[in-house]
Tab-separated table of C-alpha atoms in Angstrom:
chain	number	residue	atom	x	y	z
M	256	UNK	CA	-17.642	-4.190	-6.575
M	257	UNK	CA	-20.701	-3.698	-4.224
M	258	UNK	CA	-24.070	-3.921	-5.901
M	259	UNK	CA	-27.103	-2.436	-5.639
M	260	UNK	CA	-30.721	-3.966	-6.307
M	261	UNK	CA	-33.137	-2.349	-8.505
M	262	UNK	CA	-34.960	-0.722	-5.435
M	263	UNK	CA	-31.646	0.762	-4.768
M	264	UNK	CA	-31.093	-1.402	-1.527
M	265	UNK	CA	-27.903	-2.860	-0.679
M	266	UNK	CA	-27.344	-6.215	-1.804
M	267	UNK	CA	-24.927	-8.809	-0.163
M	268	UNK	CA	-22.361	-9.540	-2.928
M	269	UNK	CA	-21.813	-12.903	-1.268
M	270	UNK	CA	-25.617	-13.819	-1.514
M	271	UNK	CA	-25.411	-12.654	-5.076
M	272	UNK	CA	-22.707	-14.991	-5.893
M	273	UNK	CA	-24.541	-17.782	-4.367
M	274	UNK	CA	-27.384	-17.187	-6.543
M	275	UNK	CA	-25.652	-17.300	-9.516
M	276	UNK	CA	-24.500	-20.562	-10.539
M	277	UNK	CA	-21.029	-21.402	-12.059
M	278	UNK	CA	-20.355	-24.249	-14.918
M	279	UNK	CA	-18.801	-26.823	-13.610
M	280	UNK	CA	-15.480	-26.255	-15.457
M	281	UNK	CA	-15.713	-22.868	-13.494
M	282	UNK	CA	-16.425	-24.328	-10.486
M	283	UNK	CA	-13.225	-26.119	-10.614
M	284	UNK	CA	-11.015	-23.288	-12.042
M	285	UNK	CA	-12.732	-21.435	-8.904
M	286	UNK	CA	-11.400	-24.109	-6.502
M	287	UNK	CA	-8.060	-23.677	-7.832
M	288	UNK	CA	-8.031	-20.103	-7.230
M	289	UNK	CA	-9.223	-20.459	-3.941
M	290	UNK	CA	-6.713	-23.261	-3.157
M	291	UNK	CA	-3.735	-20.951	-4.194
M	292	UNK	CA	-5.055	-17.824	-2.234
M	293	UNK	CA	-5.573	-20.163	0.821
M	294	UNK	CA	-2.460	-21.333	0.676
M	295	UNK	CA	-0.590	-18.015	0.096
M	296	UNK	CA	-2.494	-16.696	3.412
M	297	UNK	CA	-1.596	-19.683	5.459
M	298	UNK	CA	2.223	-18.842	4.544
M	299	UNK	CA	1.912	-15.429	5.129
M	300	UNK	CA	1.788	-13.909	1.492
M	301	UNK	CA	-1.568	-12.373	1.036
M	302	UNK	CA	-0.645	-11.588	-2.683
M	303	UNK	CA	-0.080	-15.459	-4.044
M	304	UNK	CA	-2.021	-16.165	-6.758
M	305	UNK	CA	0.258	-14.769	-9.466
M	306	UNK	CA	-0.901	-13.785	-13.056
M	307	UNK	CA	-4.022	-15.738	-12.769
M	308	UNK	CA	-6.576	-12.985	-13.924
M	309	UNK	CA	-5.515	-11.181	-16.932
M	310	UNK	CA	-6.802	-9.122	-19.460
M	311	UNK	CA	-10.495	-7.654	-19.232
M	312	UNK	CA	-12.515	-9.689	-16.354
M	313	UNK	CA	-15.580	-11.460	-17.930
M	314	UNK	CA	-18.578	-11.599	-15.455
M	315	UNK	CA	-18.219	-15.153	-14.211
M	316	UNK	CA	-14.732	-13.926	-13.237
M	317	UNK	CA	-15.963	-11.311	-11.237
M	318	UNK	CA	-18.430	-13.648	-9.744
M	319	UNK	CA	-15.316	-15.899	-9.004
M	320	UNK	CA	-14.063	-12.632	-6.891
M	321	UNK	CA	-17.409	-12.319	-5.021
M	322	UNK	CA	-17.274	-16.049	-4.191
M	323	UNK	CA	-13.651	-15.677	-3.069
M	324	UNK	CA	-14.364	-12.957	-0.321
M	325	UNK	CA	-16.354	-15.383	1.837
M	326	UNK	CA	-12.983	-17.681	2.052
M	327	UNK	CA	-10.513	-14.353	2.868
M	328	UNK	CA	-12.824	-12.701	5.584
M	329	UNK	CA	-12.144	-15.683	7.859
M	330	UNK	CA	-8.929	-14.761	8.251
M	331	UNK	CA	-10.371	-11.177	9.809
M	332	UNK	CA	-9.293	-10.157	13.137
M	333	UNK	CA	-11.884	-8.810	15.631
M	334	UNK	CA	-12.219	-9.143	19.006
M	335	UNK	CA	-14.086	-5.983	19.480
M	336	UNK	CA	-16.871	-5.792	16.882
M	337	UNK	CA	-16.790	-9.643	15.301
M	338	UNK	CA	-17.668	-8.285	12.254
M	339	UNK	CA	-15.757	-9.774	9.559
M	340	UNK	CA	-14.636	-8.240	6.212
M	341	UNK	CA	-12.663	-9.552	3.373
M	342	UNK	CA	-11.435	-7.999	0.510
M	343	UNK	CA	-10.075	-9.553	-2.922
M	344	UNK	CA	-8.023	-7.509	-5.484
M	345	UNK	CA	-6.867	-8.385	-9.188
M	346	UNK	CA	-3.685	-6.268	-9.737
M	347	UNK	CA	-2.582	-4.896	-12.886
M	348	UNK	CA	-0.376	-7.559	-13.469
M	349	UNK	CA	-3.168	-10.207	-13.092
M	350	UNK	CA	-2.269	-11.392	-9.761
M	351	UNK	CA	-4.836	-11.956	-6.754
M	352	UNK	CA	-4.279	-9.903	-3.386
M	353	UNK	CA	-6.162	-10.493	0.099
M	354	UNK	CA	-7.101	-8.187	2.655
M	355	UNK	CA	-9.292	-8.379	5.642
M	356	UNK	CA	-10.078	-5.652	8.865
M	357	UNK	CA	-8.046	-5.996	11.876
M	358	UNK	CA	-9.127	-4.929	15.280
M	359	UNK	CA	-6.597	-4.456	18.315
M	360	UNK	CA	-7.802	-5.199	21.873
M	361	UNK	CA	-8.223	-2.227	24.467
M	362	UNK	CA	-8.067	0.374	21.370
M	363	UNK	CA	-10.951	2.509	19.625
M	364	UNK	CA	-12.380	1.581	16.470
M	365	UNK	CA	-10.418	4.005	14.575
M	366	UNK	CA	-7.404	2.124	15.392
M	367	UNK	CA	-8.409	-0.525	13.087
M	368	UNK	CA	-7.206	-1.532	9.815
M	369	UNK	CA	-9.973	-1.603	7.112
M	370	UNK	CA	-10.166	-4.462	4.501
M	371	UNK	CA	-9.574	-2.174	1.733
M	372	UNK	CA	-6.464	-0.495	3.152
M	373	UNK	CA	-4.821	-3.884	4.148
M	374	UNK	CA	-5.410	-4.769	0.296
M	375	UNK	CA	-4.163	-1.644	-1.046
M	376	UNK	CA	-0.978	-2.124	1.232
M	377	UNK	CA	-0.665	-5.535	-0.106
M	378	UNK	CA	-0.650	-4.377	-3.663
M	379	UNK	CA	1.789	-1.751	-3.001
M	380	UNK	CA	4.389	-3.778	-1.358
M	381	UNK	CA	3.941	-6.513	-4.429
M	382	UNK	CA	5.096	-3.691	-6.664
M	383	UNK	CA	1.785	-3.426	-8.450
M	384	UNK	CA	-1.495	-1.812	-8.075
M	385	UNK	CA	-5.449	-2.764	-8.161
M	386	UNK	CA	-7.439	-2.522	-10.907
M	387	UNK	CA	-10.552	-4.320	-9.274
M	388	UNK	CA	-11.590	-4.804	-5.658
M	389	UNK	CA	-14.453	-6.986	-4.245
M	390	UNK	CA	-15.699	-6.555	-0.685
M	391	UNK	CA	-17.812	-8.443	1.550
M	392	UNK	CA	-19.548	-5.327	2.395
M	393	UNK	CA	-20.236	-1.950	1.208
M	394	UNK	CA	-16.786	0.451	1.645
M	395	UNK	CA	-17.088	3.122	3.845
M	396	UNK	CA	-16.298	6.704	2.577
M	397	UNK	CA	-12.571	6.523	4.308
M	398	UNK	CA	-11.906	3.184	2.539
M	399	UNK	CA	-13.422	4.799	-0.591
M	400	UNK	CA	-10.773	7.890	-0.224
M	401	UNK	CA	-8.000	5.663	0.905
M	402	UNK	CA	-8.112	3.282	-2.457
M	403	UNK	CA	-8.468	6.158	-4.615
M	404	UNK	CA	-5.546	7.665	-3.503
M	405	UNK	CA	-2.905	5.269	-2.774
M	406	UNK	CA	-2.663	3.156	-6.013
M	407	UNK	CA	-1.701	6.162	-7.939
M	408	UNK	CA	1.703	5.415	-6.465
M	409	UNK	CA	3.507	2.541	-7.710
M	410	UNK	CA	6.219	0.820	-6.080
M	411	UNK	CA	9.310	-0.839	-8.123
M	412	UNK	CA	10.328	-4.192	-8.323
M	413	UNK	CA	12.654	-4.264	-5.061
M	414	UNK	CA	14.227	-7.144	-3.152
M	415	UNK	CA	12.599	-7.369	0.479
M	416	UNK	CA	15.091	-4.736	2.296
M	417	UNK	CA	14.354	-2.353	-0.487
M	418	UNK	CA	10.685	-2.850	-0.760
M	419	UNK	CA	10.465	-2.024	2.901
M	420	UNK	CA	12.464	0.971	2.980
M	421	UNK	CA	10.526	1.978	-0.030
M	422	UNK	CA	7.164	1.352	1.455
M	423	UNK	CA	8.574	3.671	4.835
M	424	UNK	CA	9.967	6.396	2.544
M	425	UNK	CA	6.123	6.411	0.961
M	426	UNK	CA	4.747	7.032	4.420
M	427	UNK	CA	7.280	9.365	5.187
M	428	UNK	CA	6.368	11.779	2.154
M	429	UNK	CA	2.836	11.644	3.190
M	430	UNK	CA	3.663	12.975	6.223
M	431	UNK	CA	5.722	15.789	5.091
M	432	UNK	CA	5.175	19.122	5.698
M	433	UNK	CA	5.275	21.026	2.352
M	434	UNK	CA	2.314	23.706	2.362
M	435	UNK	CA	4.101	26.308	0.298
M	436	UNK	CA	5.381	24.348	-2.657
M	437	UNK	CA	3.658	21.291	-2.329
M	438	UNK	CA	7.040	19.425	-2.805
M	439	UNK	CA	6.049	16.388	-0.896
M	440	UNK	CA	9.244	13.781	-0.184
M	441	UNK	CA	9.992	11.093	1.866
M	442	UNK	CA	13.427	9.118	2.882
M	443	UNK	CA	14.279	6.088	4.293
M	444	UNK	CA	17.614	5.246	5.710
M	445	UNK	CA	18.257	1.261	5.453
M	446	UNK	CA	21.043	0.751	7.906
M	447	UNK	CA	23.338	-2.156	7.879
M	448	UNK	CA	21.724	-4.044	10.664
M	449	UNK	CA	18.459	-3.913	8.737
M	450	UNK	CA	17.001	-1.140	10.888
M	451	UNK	CA	15.148	1.574	9.178
M	452	UNK	CA	15.272	5.491	9.886
M	453	UNK	CA	12.676	7.760	8.034
M	454	UNK	CA	12.872	11.280	7.494
M	455	UNK	CA	10.226	13.578	5.509
M	456	UNK	CA	10.412	17.231	4.051
M	457	UNK	CA	9.574	19.841	6.698
M	458	UNK	CA	9.213	23.495	4.459
M	459	UNK	CA	9.828	26.837	5.759
M	460	UNK	CA	7.984	30.019	4.794
M	461	UNK	CA	11.438	31.318	4.719
M	462	UNK	CA	12.428	28.689	2.499
M	463	UNK	CA	16.348	28.540	3.753
M	464	UNK	CA	15.489	26.967	7.061
M	465	UNK	CA	13.557	24.205	5.166
M	466	UNK	CA	14.734	20.320	6.046
M	467	UNK	CA	15.131	18.097	3.566
M	468	UNK	CA	13.782	14.529	4.353
M	469	UNK	CA	17.556	13.400	4.648
M	470	UNK	CA	18.209	16.376	7.122
M	471	UNK	CA	15.407	14.670	9.677
M	472	UNK	CA	15.973	11.154	8.693
M	473	UNK	CA	19.663	12.144	10.228
M	474	UNK	CA	18.469	13.825	13.075
M	475	UNK	CA	16.260	10.850	13.908
M	476	UNK	CA	19.381	8.955	13.338
M	477	UNK	CA	21.836	10.939	15.429
M	478	UNK	CA	19.508	11.132	18.232
M	479	UNK	CA	19.103	7.481	18.273
M	480	UNK	CA	22.993	7.064	18.989
M	481	UNK	CA	23.274	6.231	15.256
M	482	UNK	CA	26.323	6.912	13.239
M	483	UNK	CA	26.845	7.889	9.663
M	484	UNK	CA	28.892	4.528	8.727
M	485	UNK	CA	25.953	2.539	9.572
M	486	UNK	CA	23.953	3.681	6.517
M	487	UNK	CA	23.999	1.167	4.021
M	488	UNK	CA	21.495	2.610	1.573
M	489	UNK	CA	18.641	5.276	1.075
M	490	UNK	CA	15.359	5.318	-0.698
M	491	UNK	CA	13.631	8.987	-1.601
M	492	UNK	CA	10.260	9.213	-2.634
M	493	UNK	CA	9.151	12.611	-4.133
M	494	UNK	CA	7.036	14.181	-7.304
M	495	UNK	CA	8.163	14.489	-10.325
M	496	UNK	CA	6.631	17.267	-11.204
M	497	UNK	CA	7.198	19.319	-7.882
M	498	UNK	CA	9.011	22.571	-7.900
M	499	UNK	CA	11.767	21.500	-5.773
M	500	UNK	CA	13.621	18.282	-6.222
M	501	UNK	CA	15.554	16.821	-3.126
M	502	UNK	CA	17.342	14.137	-4.868
M	503	UNK	CA	20.605	15.962	-6.016
M	504	UNK	CA	20.735	17.007	-2.181
M	505	UNK	CA	20.588	13.716	-1.069
M	506	UNK	CA	23.098	12.196	-3.268
M	507	UNK	CA	25.763	14.701	-2.396
M	508	UNK	CA	25.235	15.158	1.427
M	509	UNK	CA	25.522	10.805	1.048
M	510	UNK	CA	28.279	11.116	-0.757
M	511	UNK	CA	29.865	13.321	2.294
M	512	UNK	CA	29.106	11.059	5.039
M	513	UNK	CA	28.422	7.756	3.726
M	514	UNK	CA	30.326	7.350	0.383
M	515	UNK	CA	29.142	3.843	0.075
M	516	UNK	CA	25.651	4.031	0.399
M	517	UNK	CA	23.130	3.986	-2.561
M	518	UNK	CA	20.118	6.465	-3.351
M	519	UNK	CA	17.348	4.982	-5.033
M	520	UNK	CA	14.410	7.381	-5.930
M	521	UNK	CA	11.063	6.783	-6.501
M	522	UNK	CA	8.251	8.802	-7.846
M	523	UNK	CA	4.625	9.544	-6.928
M	524	UNK	CA	2.555	11.027	-9.171
M	525	UNK	CA	-0.477	12.139	-6.760
M	526	UNK	CA	0.475	14.240	-3.815
M	527	UNK	CA	1.634	12.166	-0.502
M	528	UNK	CA	0.140	14.189	2.111
M	529	UNK	CA	-2.488	16.972	2.637
M	530	UNK	CA	-0.121	19.541	4.374
């Protein structure tokens, strides 16, 4: 939700918000929303204000988002650049989410997390997707690409362990090597001690040597000294329209080696990786 001036020059959205006074009633509502968001951030829940902005947003509500960005960006961690970026998003469910940029001492800036990426991950982990984003600085090309792709994948409403496994399976799907069928897929094993083990599809031109996401996860589990009996459940992420599905194979193989384990399959509409 970055804006430009009439002469094409970039306008600071925070300055724009400051120039747009809100009525007293709207200011009071803004204060309530900011208090909810700040309380959630302090508690470690960056998606704390639930069902507060449903339906089509008014211009006044958009200004409120711009105003909240300043509150959010104070939470950024920037030991290298000292350039704080904040992002506030509204999800399809009407929830308010927050994101900030993160930098890591001793590492190049390419290892940083952008505020838009942070915000997108928070919304996905909450089982929702973004419909509007306000940022304190114009989004870079990397963030525009990132936000345009990931919101197409929706995670189901899950409890915390399942949600962590689903997010890990999604990331594994993005790492899959599937240049022949484009059947990107990832799987995450949730072990009885709470540990996660990921696997992703690796295709071969000869097809038969292709490894399923579960096979790759089992290799990782075995190489780390784990046993099949430690598997409590698994989450498989794949494309519903892909020519190859790994669901039946995963279900049959798990039934063989870990009969008490459960399997959840989640579908993503967009390609999870570029390979």
